[in-house]
CSV table of N, CA, C and O in Angstrom, one decimal:
chain,number,residue,atom,x,y,z
G,1,MET,N,15.4,9.0,19.4
G,1,MET,CA,15.1,7.6,19.3
G,1,MET,C,16.1,7.0,18.3
G,1,MET,O,16.1,7.5,17.2
G,2,LYS,N,16.8,6.0,18.7
G,2,LYS,CA,17.7,5.3,17.8
G,2,LYS,C,17.0,4.2,17.1
G,2,LYS,O,16.2,3.5,17.8
G,3,ILE,N,17.2,4.1,15.9
G,3,ILE,CA,16.6,3.0,15.1
G,3,ILE,C,17.7,2.2,14.5
G,3,ILE,O,18.5,2.6,13.7
G,4,TYR,N,17.8,1.0,15.0
G,4,TYR,CA,18.9,0.1,14.6
G,4,TYR,C,18.4,-0.8,13.4
G,4,TYR,O,17.2,-1.0,13.2
G,5,GLY,N,19.4,-1.2,12.6
G,5,GLY,CA,19.0,-2.1,11.5
G,5,GLY,C,18.8,-1.4,10.2
G,5,GLY,O,18.6,-2.0,9.2
G,6,VAL,N,18.9,-0.1,10.2
G,6,VAL,CA,18.6,0.7,9.0
G,6,VAL,C,19.7,0.4,7.9
G,6,VAL,O,19.4,0.3,6.7
G,7,ALA,N,21.0,0.2,8.4
G,7,ALA,CA,22.0,0.0,7.4
G,7,ALA,C,21.8,-1.4,6.7
G,7,ALA,O,22.0,-1.5,5.5
G,8,ILE,N,21.4,-2.4,7.5
G,8,ILE,CA,21.1,-3.7,6.9
G,8,ILE,C,20.0,-3.7,5.9
G,8,ILE,O,20.0,-4.2,4.8
G,9,LEU,N,18.9,-3.0,6.3
G,9,LEU,CA,17.7,-2.8,5.4
G,9,LEU,C,18.1,-2.1,4.2
G,9,LEU,O,17.7,-2.4,3.1
G,10,SER,N,18.9,-1.0,4.3
G,10,SER,CA,19.2,-0.2,3.2
G,10,SER,C,20.1,-1.0,2.2
G,10,SER,O,19.9,-0.9,1.0
G,11,PHE,N,21.1,-1.7,2.8
G,11,PHE,CA,22.0,-2.5,1.9
G,11,PHE,C,21.2,-3.6,1.2
G,11,PHE,O,21.3,-3.7,0.0
G,12,SER,N,20.2,-4.2,1.9
G,12,SER,CA,19.4,-5.3,1.2
G,12,SER,C,18.5,-4.7,0.1
G,12,SER,O,18.4,-5.2,-0.9
G,13,PHE,N,18.0,-3.5,0.4
G,13,PHE,CA,17.1,-2.8,-0.5
G,13,PHE,C,17.8,-2.4,-1.8
G,13,PHE,O,17.4,-2.7,-2.9
G,14,LEU,N,19.0,-1.8,-1.6
G,14,LEU,CA,19.8,-1.3,-2.8
G,14,LEU,C,20.3,-2.5,-3.6
G,14,LEU,O,20.2,-2.5,-4.8
G,15,LEU,N,20.7,-3.6,-2.9
G,15,LEU,CA,21.2,-4.7,-3.6
G,15,LEU,C,20.0,-5.4,-4.4
G,15,LEU,O,20.2,-5.9,-5.5
G,16,GLY,N,18.9,-5.4,-3.8
G,16,GLY,CA,17.7,-6.0,-4.4
G,16,GLY,C,17.2,-5.2,-5.6
G,16,GLY,O,16.9,-5.7,-6.7
G,17,LYS,N,17.2,-3.9,-5.5
G,17,LYS,CA,16.9,-3.0,-6.6
G,17,LYS,C,17.9,-3.2,-7.8
G,17,LYS,O,17.5,-3.2,-8.9
G,18,PHE,N,19.2,-3.3,-7.4
G,18,PHE,CA,20.2,-3.5,-8.4
G,18,PHE,C,19.9,-4.8,-9.2
G,18,PHE,O,20.0,-4.9,-10.4
G,19,THR,N,19.7,-5.9,-8.4
G,19,THR,CA,19.4,-7.2,-9.0
G,19,THR,C,18.2,-7.2,-9.9
G,19,THR,O,18.2,-7.7,-11.0
G,20,GLY,N,17.1,-6.5,-9.4
G,20,GLY,CA,15.9,-6.4,-10.2
G,20,GLY,C,16.1,-5.6,-11.5
G,20,GLY,O,15.6,-6.0,-12.6
G,21,SER,N,16.8,-4.5,-11.4
G,21,SER,CA,17.1,-3.7,-12.6
G,21,SER,C,18.0,-4.5,-13.6
G,21,SER,O,17.8,-4.5,-14.8
G,22,LEU,N,19.0,-5.2,-13.0
G,22,LEU,CA,19.9,-6.0,-13.9
G,22,LEU,C,19.1,-7.1,-14.6
G,22,LEU,O,19.3,-7.4,-15.8
G,23,LEU,N,18.2,-7.8,-13.9
G,23,LEU,CA,17.4,-8.8,-14.5
G,23,LEU,C,16.5,-8.2,-15.6
G,23,LEU,O,16.3,-8.8,-16.6
G,24,GLY,N,15.9,-7.0,-15.3
G,24,GLY,CA,15.1,-6.4,-16.3
G,24,GLY,C,15.9,-6.0,-17.6
G,24,GLY,O,15.5,-6.2,-18.7
G,25,ASN,N,17.1,-5.6,-17.4
G,25,ASN,CA,18.0,-5.3,-18.5
G,25,ASN,C,18.4,-6.5,-19.3
G,25,ASN,O,18.4,-6.5,-20.5
G,26,LEU,N,18.6,-7.6,-18.6
G,26,LEU,CA,19.0,-8.9,-19.2
G,26,LEU,C,17.8,-9.4,-20.1
G,26,LEU,O,18.0,-10.1,-21.1
G,27,LEU,N,16.6,-9.2,-19.6
G,27,LEU,CA,15.4,-9.7,-20.3
G,27,LEU,C,14.9,-8.6,-21.3
G,27,LEU,O,13.8,-8.8,-21.9
G,28,ASN,N,15.6,-7.5,-21.4
G,28,ASN,CA,15.3,-6.4,-22.4
G,28,ASN,C,13.9,-5.8,-22.0
G,28,ASN,O,13.2,-5.5,-22.9
G,29,ILE,N,13.7,-5.7,-20.7
G,29,ILE,CA,12.5,-5.0,-20.2
G,29,ILE,C,12.9,-3.8,-19.4
G,29,ILE,O,13.8,-3.9,-18.6
G,30,ASP,N,12.3,-2.7,-19.7
G,30,ASP,CA,12.7,-1.4,-19.0
G,30,ASP,C,12.0,-1.3,-17.7
G,30,ASP,O,11.1,-0.5,-17.5
G,31,ALA,N,12.3,-2.2,-16.8
G,31,ALA,CA,11.6,-2.2,-15.5
G,31,ALA,C,12.5,-3.0,-14.5
G,31,ALA,O,13.4,-3.7,-14.8
G,32,ASP,N,12.1,-2.8,-13.2
G,32,ASP,CA,12.7,-3.5,-12.1
G,32,ASP,C,11.9,-4.8,-11.9
G,32,ASP,O,10.8,-4.7,-11.5
G,33,LEU,N,12.5,-5.9,-12.1
G,33,LEU,CA,11.8,-7.2,-12.0
G,33,LEU,C,12.1,-7.8,-10.7
G,33,LEU,O,13.1,-8.4,-10.5
G,34,GLY,N,11.2,-7.7,-9.7
G,34,GLY,CA,11.3,-8.4,-8.5
G,34,GLY,C,12.3,-7.8,-7.5
G,34,GLY,O,12.9,-8.5,-6.7
G,35,GLY,N,12.6,-6.5,-7.6
G,35,GLY,CA,13.6,-5.9,-6.8
G,35,GLY,C,13.3,-5.9,-5.3
G,35,GLY,O,14.1,-6.2,-4.5
G,36,VAL,N,12.0,-5.7,-5.0
G,36,VAL,CA,11.6,-5.8,-3.6
G,36,VAL,C,11.7,-7.2,-3.1
G,36,VAL,O,12.1,-7.5,-1.9
G,37,GLY,N,11.3,-8.2,-3.9
G,37,GLY,CA,11.4,-9.6,-3.5
G,37,GLY,C,12.9,-10.0,-3.3
G,37,GLY,O,13.2,-10.7,-2.3
G,38,PHE,N,13.8,-9.6,-4.2
G,38,PHE,CA,15.2,-9.9,-4.0
G,38,PHE,C,15.7,-9.2,-2.7
G,38,PHE,O,16.5,-9.8,-2.0
G,39,SER,N,15.2,-8.0,-2.5
G,39,SER,CA,15.6,-7.3,-1.2
G,39,SER,C,15.3,-8.1,0.0
G,39,SER,O,16.1,-8.3,0.9
G,40,MET,N,14.1,-8.7,0.0
G,40,MET,CA,13.6,-9.5,1.1
G,40,MET,C,14.5,-10.8,1.3
G,40,MET,O,14.8,-11.2,2.4
G,41,VAL,N,14.8,-11.4,0.2
G,41,VAL,CA,15.6,-12.6,0.2
G,41,VAL,C,17.0,-12.2,0.7
G,41,VAL,O,17.6,-13.0,1.6
G,42,TYR,N,17.6,-11.1,0.3
G,42,TYR,CA,18.9,-10.7,0.8
G,42,TYR,C,18.8,-10.4,2.3
G,42,TYR,O,19.8,-10.7,3.0
G,43,LEU,N,17.7,-9.8,2.7
G,43,LEU,CA,17.6,-9.5,4.1
G,43,LEU,C,17.5,-10.7,5.0
G,43,LEU,O,18.2,-10.8,6.0
G,44,ILE,N,16.8,-11.7,4.5
G,44,ILE,CA,16.7,-13.0,5.2
G,44,ILE,C,18.1,-13.7,5.3
G,44,ILE,O,18.5,-14.1,6.4
G,45,PHE,N,18.8,-13.7,4.2
G,45,PHE,CA,20.2,-14.3,4.2
G,45,PHE,C,21.1,-13.6,5.1
G,45,PHE,O,21.9,-14.2,5.8
G,46,LEU,N,21.1,-12.2,5.0
G,46,LEU,CA,22.0,-11.4,5.8
G,46,LEU,C,21.7,-11.6,7.3
G,46,LEU,O,22.6,-11.7,8.1
G,47,THR,N,20.4,-11.5,7.7
G,47,THR,CA,20.1,-11.7,9.1
G,47,THR,C,20.5,-13.1,9.6
G,47,THR,O,20.9,-13.2,10.7
G,48,THR,N,20.2,-14.1,8.8
G,48,THR,CA,20.6,-15.4,9.2
G,48,THR,C,22.1,-15.6,9.3
G,48,THR,O,22.6,-16.2,10.3
G,49,PHE,N,22.8,-15.0,8.4
G,49,PHE,CA,24.3,-15.0,8.5
G,49,PHE,C,24.8,-14.3,9.8
G,49,PHE,O,25.6,-14.8,10.5
G,50,LEU,N,24.2,-13.2,10.1
G,50,LEU,CA,24.6,-12.4,11.3
G,50,LEU,C,24.2,-13.2,12.6
G,50,LEU,O,24.9,-13.2,13.6
G,51,LYS,N,23.0,-13.8,12.6
G,51,LYS,CA,22.6,-14.6,13.8
G,51,LYS,C,23.5,-15.8,14.1
G,51,LYS,O,23.8,-16.1,15.2
G,52,LYS,N,23.9,-16.5,13.0
G,52,LYS,CA,24.8,-17.6,13.2
G,52,LYS,C,26.1,-17.2,13.8
G,52,LYS,O,26.8,-18.0,14.5
G,53,ARG,N,26.6,-16.0,13.6
G,53,ARG,CA,27.9,-15.6,14.1
G,53,ARG,C,27.7,-14.7,15.3
G,53,ARG,O,28.6,-14.0,15.7
G,54,ASN,N,26.5,-14.7,15.9
G,54,ASN,CA,26.2,-13.9,17.1
G,54,ASN,C,26.5,-12.4,16.9
G,54,ASN,O,26.9,-11.7,17.9
G,55,LEU,N,26.3,-11.9,15.7
G,55,LEU,CA,26.5,-10.4,15.4
G,55,LEU,C,25.2,-9.7,15.3
G,55,LEU,O,25.2,-8.5,15.1
G,56,PHE,N,24.1,-10.4,15.5
G,56,PHE,CA,22.8,-9.8,15.3
G,56,PHE,C,22.3,-9.4,16.7
G,56,PHE,O,21.8,-10.2,17.4
G,57,LYS,N,22.4,-8.1,17.1
G,57,LYS,CA,22.0,-7.7,18.4
G,57,LYS,C,20.5,-7.5,18.5
G,57,LYS,O,19.8,-7.4,17.5
G,58,LYS,N,20.0,-7.5,19.8
G,58,LYS,CA,18.6,-7.4,20.1
G,58,LYS,C,18.0,-6.1,19.6
G,58,LYS,O,16.9,-6.1,19.0
G,59,GLU,N,18.8,-5.0,19.7
G,59,GLU,CA,18.3,-3.7,19.2
G,59,GLU,C,18.2,-3.7,17.7
G,59,GLU,O,17.3,-3.1,17.2
G,60,THR,N,19.1,-4.4,17.1
G,60,THR,CA,19.0,-4.4,15.6
G,60,THR,C,17.8,-5.2,15.1
G,60,THR,O,17.1,-4.7,14.2
G,61,LYS,N,17.5,-6.3,15.8
G,61,LYS,CA,16.3,-7.0,15.5
G,61,LYS,C,15.0,-6.2,15.7
G,61,LYS,O,14.1,-6.2,14.9
G,62,ARG,N,15.0,-5.4,16.8
G,62,ARG,CA,13.8,-4.6,17.1
G,62,ARG,C,13.7,-3.5,16.0
G,62,ARG,O,12.6,-3.2,15.6
G,63,GLY,N,14.8,-3.0,15.5
G,63,GLY,CA,14.8,-1.9,14.5
G,63,GLY,C,14.2,-2.5,13.2
G,63,GLY,O,13.4,-1.9,12.5
G,64,ILE,N,14.7,-3.7,12.8
G,64,ILE,CA,14.2,-4.3,11.6
G,64,ILE,C,12.7,-4.7,11.7
G,64,ILE,O,11.9,-4.5,10.8
G,65,VAL,N,12.3,-5.1,12.9
G,65,VAL,CA,10.8,-5.4,13.1
G,65,VAL,C,10.0,-4.1,12.9
G,65,VAL,O,9.0,-4.0,12.3
G,66,PHE,N,10.6,-3.0,13.5
G,66,PHE,CA,9.9,-1.7,13.4
G,66,PHE,C,9.7,-1.3,11.9
G,66,PHE,O,8.6,-0.9,11.5
G,67,TRP,N,10.8,-1.3,11.2
G,67,TRP,CA,10.7,-0.9,9.8
G,67,TRP,C,9.9,-1.9,9.0
G,67,TRP,O,9.2,-1.5,8.0
G,68,GLY,N,9.9,-3.2,9.3
G,68,GLY,CA,9.0,-4.1,8.7
G,68,GLY,C,7.6,-3.8,8.9
G,68,GLY,O,6.7,-3.9,8.0
G,69,SER,N,7.3,-3.4,10.1
G,69,SER,CA,5.9,-3.0,10.4
G,69,SER,C,5.4,-1.8,9.7
G,69,SER,O,4.3,-1.7,9.3
G,70,MET,N,6.4,-0.9,9.4
G,70,MET,CA,6.1,0.3,8.7
G,70,MET,C,6.0,0.1,7.1
G,70,MET,O,5.2,0.6,6.4
G,71,TYR,N,6.9,-0.8,6.7
G,71,TYR,CA,7.2,-0.9,5.3
G,71,TYR,C,6.2,-1.8,4.5
G,71,TYR,O,5.7,-1.5,3.5
G,72,ILE,N,6.0,-3.0,5.1
G,72,ILE,CA,5.2,-4.0,4.4
G,72,ILE,C,3.8,-3.5,4.1
G,72,ILE,O,3.3,-3.7,2.9
G,73,PRO,N,3.0,-2.9,5.0
G,73,PRO,CA,1.7,-2.4,4.6
G,73,PRO,C,1.7,-1.4,3.5
G,73,PRO,O,0.9,-1.4,2.6
G,74,ILE,N,2.8,-0.5,3.5
G,74,ILE,CA,2.9,0.5,2.4
G,74,ILE,C,3.2,-0.2,1.1
G,74,ILE,O,2.5,0.1,0.1
G,75,VAL,N,4.1,-1.2,1.1
G,75,VAL,CA,4.4,-1.9,-0.2
G,75,VAL,C,3.2,-2.6,-0.7
G,75,VAL,O,2.9,-2.6,-1.9
G,76,ILE,N,2.4,-3.3,0.2
G,76,ILE,CA,1.2,-4.0,-0.2
G,76,ILE,C,0.2,-3.1,-0.8
G,76,ILE,O,-0.4,-3.3,-1.9
G,77,ALA,N,0.0,-1.9,-0.2
G,77,ALA,CA,-1.0,-0.9,-0.7
G,77,ALA,C,-0.5,-0.4,-2.1
G,77,ALA,O,-1.3,-0.3,-3.0
G,78,MET,N,0.8,-0.1,-2.2
G,78,MET,CA,1.3,0.4,-3.5
G,78,MET,C,1.1,-0.7,-4.6
G,78,MET,O,0.7,-0.4,-5.7
G,79,SER,N,1.5,-1.9,-4.3
G,79,SER,CA,1.4,-3.0,-5.2
G,79,SER,C,-0.1,-3.3,-5.6
G,79,SER,O,-0.3,-3.5,-6.8
G,80,ALA,N,-0.9,-3.2,-4.7
G,80,ALA,CA,-2.4,-3.5,-5.0
G,80,ALA,C,-2.9,-2.4,-5.9
G,80,ALA,O,-3.6,-2.7,-6.9
G,81,THR,N,-2.5,-1.2,-5.7
G,81,THR,CA,-3.0,-0.1,-6.6
G,81,THR,C,-2.4,-0.3,-8.0
G,81,THR,O,-3.2,-0.2,-9.0
G,82,GLN,N,-1.2,-0.6,-8.1
G,82,GLN,CA,-0.6,-0.9,-9.4
G,82,GLN,C,-1.2,-2.1,-10.1
G,82,GLN,O,-1.4,-2.0,-11.3
G,83,ASN,N,-1.4,-3.1,-9.4
G,83,ASN,CA,-2.0,-4.3,-10.0
G,83,ASN,C,-3.4,-4.1,-10.5
G,83,ASN,O,-3.8,-4.6,-11.6
G,84,VAL,N,-4.2,-3.3,-9.8
G,84,VAL,CA,-5.6,-3.0,-10.3
G,84,VAL,C,-5.5,-2.2,-11.6
G,84,VAL,O,-6.2,-2.5,-12.5
G,85,LYS,N,-4.6,-1.2,-11.6
G,85,LYS,CA,-4.5,-0.4,-12.8
G,85,LYS,C,-4.0,-1.2,-14.0
G,85,LYS,O,-4.6,-1.1,-15.1
G,86,ALA,N,-3.0,-2.1,-13.8
G,86,ALA,CA,-2.5,-2.9,-14.9
G,86,ALA,C,-3.6,-3.9,-15.3
G,86,ALA,O,-3.7,-4.2,-16.5
G,87,ALA,N,-4.3,-4.5,-14.4
G,87,ALA,CA,-5.3,-5.5,-14.7
G,87,ALA,C,-6.5,-4.8,-15.5
G,87,ALA,O,-7.0,-5.4,-16.4
G,88,TRP,N,-6.8,-3.6,-15.1
G,88,TRP,CA,-7.9,-2.9,-15.8
G,88,TRP,C,-7.5,-2.6,-17.2
G,88,TRP,O,-8.3,-2.7,-18.1
G,89,ASP,N,-6.2,-2.3,-17.4
G,89,ASP,CA,-5.8,-2.0,-18.8
G,89,ASP,C,-5.5,-3.3,-19.6
G,89,ASP,O,-5.6,-3.4,-20.8
G,90,GLY,N,-5.3,-4.4,-18.8
G,90,GLY,CA,-5.0,-5.7,-19.5
G,90,GLY,C,-6.2,-6.5,-20.0
G,90,GLY,O,-6.0,-7.3,-20.9
G,91,GLY,N,-7.3,-6.2,-19.6
G,91,GLY,CA,-8.5,-6.8,-20.1
G,91,GLY,C,-9.1,-7.8,-19.2
G,91,GLY,O,-8.8,-7.9,-18.0
G,92,PHE,N,-10.1,-8.5,-19.7
G,92,PHE,CA,-10.9,-9.4,-18.9
G,92,PHE,C,-10.1,-10.6,-18.3
G,92,PHE,O,-10.4,-10.9,-17.1
G,93,ILE,N,-9.2,-11.2,-19.0
G,93,ILE,CA,-8.4,-12.3,-18.5
G,93,ILE,C,-7.6,-11.9,-17.3
G,93,ILE,O,-7.6,-12.6,-16.3
G,94,ALA,N,-7.0,-10.7,-17.4
G,94,ALA,CA,-6.2,-10.3,-16.2
G,94,ALA,C,-7.1,-10.1,-15.0
G,94,ALA,O,-6.7,-10.4,-13.9
G,95,LEU,N,-8.2,-9.5,-15.2
G,95,LEU,CA,-9.2,-9.3,-14.0
G,95,LEU,C,-9.6,-10.7,-13.5
G,95,LEU,O,-9.7,-10.9,-12.3
G,96,LEU,N,-9.9,-11.6,-14.4
G,96,LEU,CA,-10.4,-12.9,-14.0
G,96,LEU,C,-9.3,-13.7,-13.2
G,96,LEU,O,-9.6,-14.2,-12.1
G,97,VAL,N,-8.1,-13.6,-13.7
G,97,VAL,CA,-7.0,-14.3,-12.9
G,97,VAL,C,-6.8,-13.6,-11.6
G,97,VAL,O,-6.5,-14.3,-10.6
G,98,GLY,N,-6.9,-12.3,-11.6
G,98,GLY,CA,-6.7,-11.5,-10.3
G,98,GLY,C,-7.8,-12.0,-9.3
G,98,GLY,O,-7.5,-12.2,-8.1
G,99,PHE,N,-9.0,-12.0,-9.7
G,99,PHE,CA,-10.1,-12.5,-8.8
G,99,PHE,C,-9.9,-13.9,-8.3
G,99,PHE,O,-10.1,-14.2,-7.2
G,100,PHE,N,-9.4,-14.8,-9.3
G,100,PHE,CA,-9.2,-16.2,-8.9
G,100,PHE,C,-8.1,-16.3,-7.9
G,100,PHE,O,-8.2,-17.1,-6.9
G,101,VAL,N,-7.0,-15.6,-8.0
G,101,VAL,CA,-5.9,-15.6,-7.1
G,101,VAL,C,-6.3,-15.1,-5.7
G,101,VAL,O,-6.0,-15.7,-4.7
G,102,VAL,N,-7.1,-14.0,-5.7
G,102,VAL,CA,-7.6,-13.5,-4.4
G,102,VAL,C,-8.5,-14.5,-3.7
G,102,VAL,O,-8.4,-14.8,-2.5
G,103,PHE,N,-9.4,-15.1,-4.5
G,103,PHE,CA,-10.3,-16.1,-4.0
G,103,PHE,C,-9.6,-17.3,-3.4
G,103,PHE,O,-9.9,-17.8,-2.3
G,104,ILE,N,-8.6,-17.8,-4.1
G,104,ILE,CA,-7.8,-19.0,-3.6
G,104,ILE,C,-7.0,-18.6,-2.3
G,104,ILE,O,-6.9,-19.3,-1.4
G,105,GLY,N,-6.4,-17.4,-2.4
G,105,GLY,CA,-5.6,-16.9,-1.2
G,105,GLY,C,-6.5,-16.7,0.0
G,105,GLY,O,-6.1,-17.0,1.1
G,106,TYR,N,-7.7,-16.3,-0.2
G,106,TYR,CA,-8.7,-16.1,0.9
G,106,TYR,C,-8.9,-17.4,1.6
G,106,TYR,O,-8.9,-17.5,2.8
G,107,PHE,N,-9.1,-18.5,0.9
G,107,PHE,CA,-9.3,-19.8,1.5
G,107,PHE,C,-8.1,-20.5,2.0
G,107,PHE,O,-8.2,-21.4,2.8
G,108,LEU,N,-6.9,-20.0,1.6
G,108,LEU,CA,-5.7,-20.6,2.1
G,108,LEU,C,-5.2,-20.0,3.4
G,108,LEU,O,-4.3,-20.6,4.0
G,109,VAL,N,-5.7,-18.9,3.7
G,109,VAL,CA,-5.3,-18.2,5.0
G,109,VAL,C,-5.4,-19.1,6.2
G,109,VAL,O,-4.4,-19.2,7.0
G,110,PRO,N,-6.5,-19.8,6.4
G,110,PRO,CA,-6.6,-20.7,7.6
G,110,PRO,C,-5.6,-21.8,7.5
G,110,PRO,O,-5.1,-22.2,8.6
G,111,VAL,N,-5.4,-22.3,6.3
G,111,VAL,CA,-4.5,-23.5,6.2
G,111,VAL,C,-3.1,-23.0,6.5
G,111,VAL,O,-2.3,-23.7,7.3
G,112,ILE,N,-2.7,-21.9,6.0
G,112,ILE,CA,-1.3,-21.4,6.2
G,112,ILE,C,-1.1,-21.0,7.6
G,112,ILE,O,0.0,-21.2,8.2
G,113,SER,N,-2.1,-20.5,8.2
G,113,SER,CA,-2.0,-20.0,9.6
G,113,SER,C,-1.8,-21.2,10.6
G,113,SER,O,-1.3,-21.0,11.7
G,114,LYS,N,-2.2,-22.4,10.2
G,114,LYS,CA,-2.0,-23.6,11.0
G,114,LYS,C,-0.6,-24.2,10.9
G,114,LYS,O,-0.2,-25.0,11.7
G,115,ILE,N,0.2,-23.8,9.9
G,115,ILE,CA,1.5,-24.3,9.7
G,115,ILE,C,2.4,-23.9,10.9
G,115,ILE,O,2.5,-22.7,11.2
G,116,GLY,N,3.0,-24.8,11.5
G,116,GLY,CA,3.9,-24.5,12.6
G,116,GLY,C,3.3,-24.3,14.0
G,116,GLY,O,3.9,-24.1,15.0
G,117,ASN,N,1.9,-24.4,14.0
G,117,ASN,CA,1.2,-24.2,15.2
G,117,ASN,C,1.2,-25.6,15.9
G,117,ASN,O,0.7,-26.6,15.4
G,118,LYS,N,1.6,-25.7,17.2
G,118,LYS,CA,1.6,-26.9,17.9
G,118,LYS,C,0.3,-27.5,18.1
G,118,LYS,O,0.1,-28.7,18.0
G,119,LYS,N,-0.7,-26.7,18.3
G,119,LYS,CA,-2.1,-27.2,18.5
G,119,LYS,C,-2.6,-27.8,17.3
G,119,LYS,O,-3.3,-28.9,17.3
G,120,SER,N,-2.3,-27.3,16.1
G,120,SER,CA,-2.8,-27.8,14.9
G,120,SER,C,-2.1,-29.2,14.6
G,120,SER,O,-2.8,-30.0,14.0
G,121,SER,N,-0.8,-29.3,14.9
G,121,SER,CA,-0.2,-30.6,14.7
G,121,SER,C,-0.8,-31.7,15.5
G,121,SER,O,-1.0,-32.9,15.1
G,122,ASN,N,-1.3,-31.4,16.8
G,122,ASN,CA,-2.0,-32.3,17.6
G,122,ASN,C,-3.4,-32.6,17.0
G,122,ASN,O,-3.9,-33.7,17.1
G,123,PHE,N,-4.0,-31.6,16.4
G,123,PHE,CA,-5.3,-31.7,15.8
G,123,PHE,C,-5.3,-32.7,14.6
G,123,PHE,O,-6.1,-33.5,14.4
G,124,ILE,N,-4.2,-32.5,13.8
G,124,ILE,CA,-4.1,-33.3,12.6
G,124,ILE,C,-3.9,-34.8,12.9
G,124,ILE,O,-4.4,-35.7,12.2
G,125,LYS,N,-3.2,-35.1,14.0
G,125,LYS,CA,-2.9,-36.5,14.4
G,125,LYS,C,-4.2,-37.1,14.8
G,125,LYS,O,-4.7,-38.0,14.6
């Protein structure tokens, strides 16, 4: 089975990790600050650039969707575990803010899911 898009994902990931580590060093923090987020932004810019020049093949898009399906749940699970450990060590305020953000996010899911939906735009009018 050939999996396309791995080079684009790898390049975006490595560039994002480098940017996050560089940002951490600039702020004198021994950590990667937002490396995964930077990777996602680079991936979006790179795929948009390739699409505009008709260099983004259908197989490549399928490969990126495949890795996105595999990668995103793993990252979310890892991040959730780390956040709970950090919040537990951080004290009551960190836990309170965590619960507040989850509570707000829970109620924003229906609102966000309506964005871009044609039926919802007719409903709002």
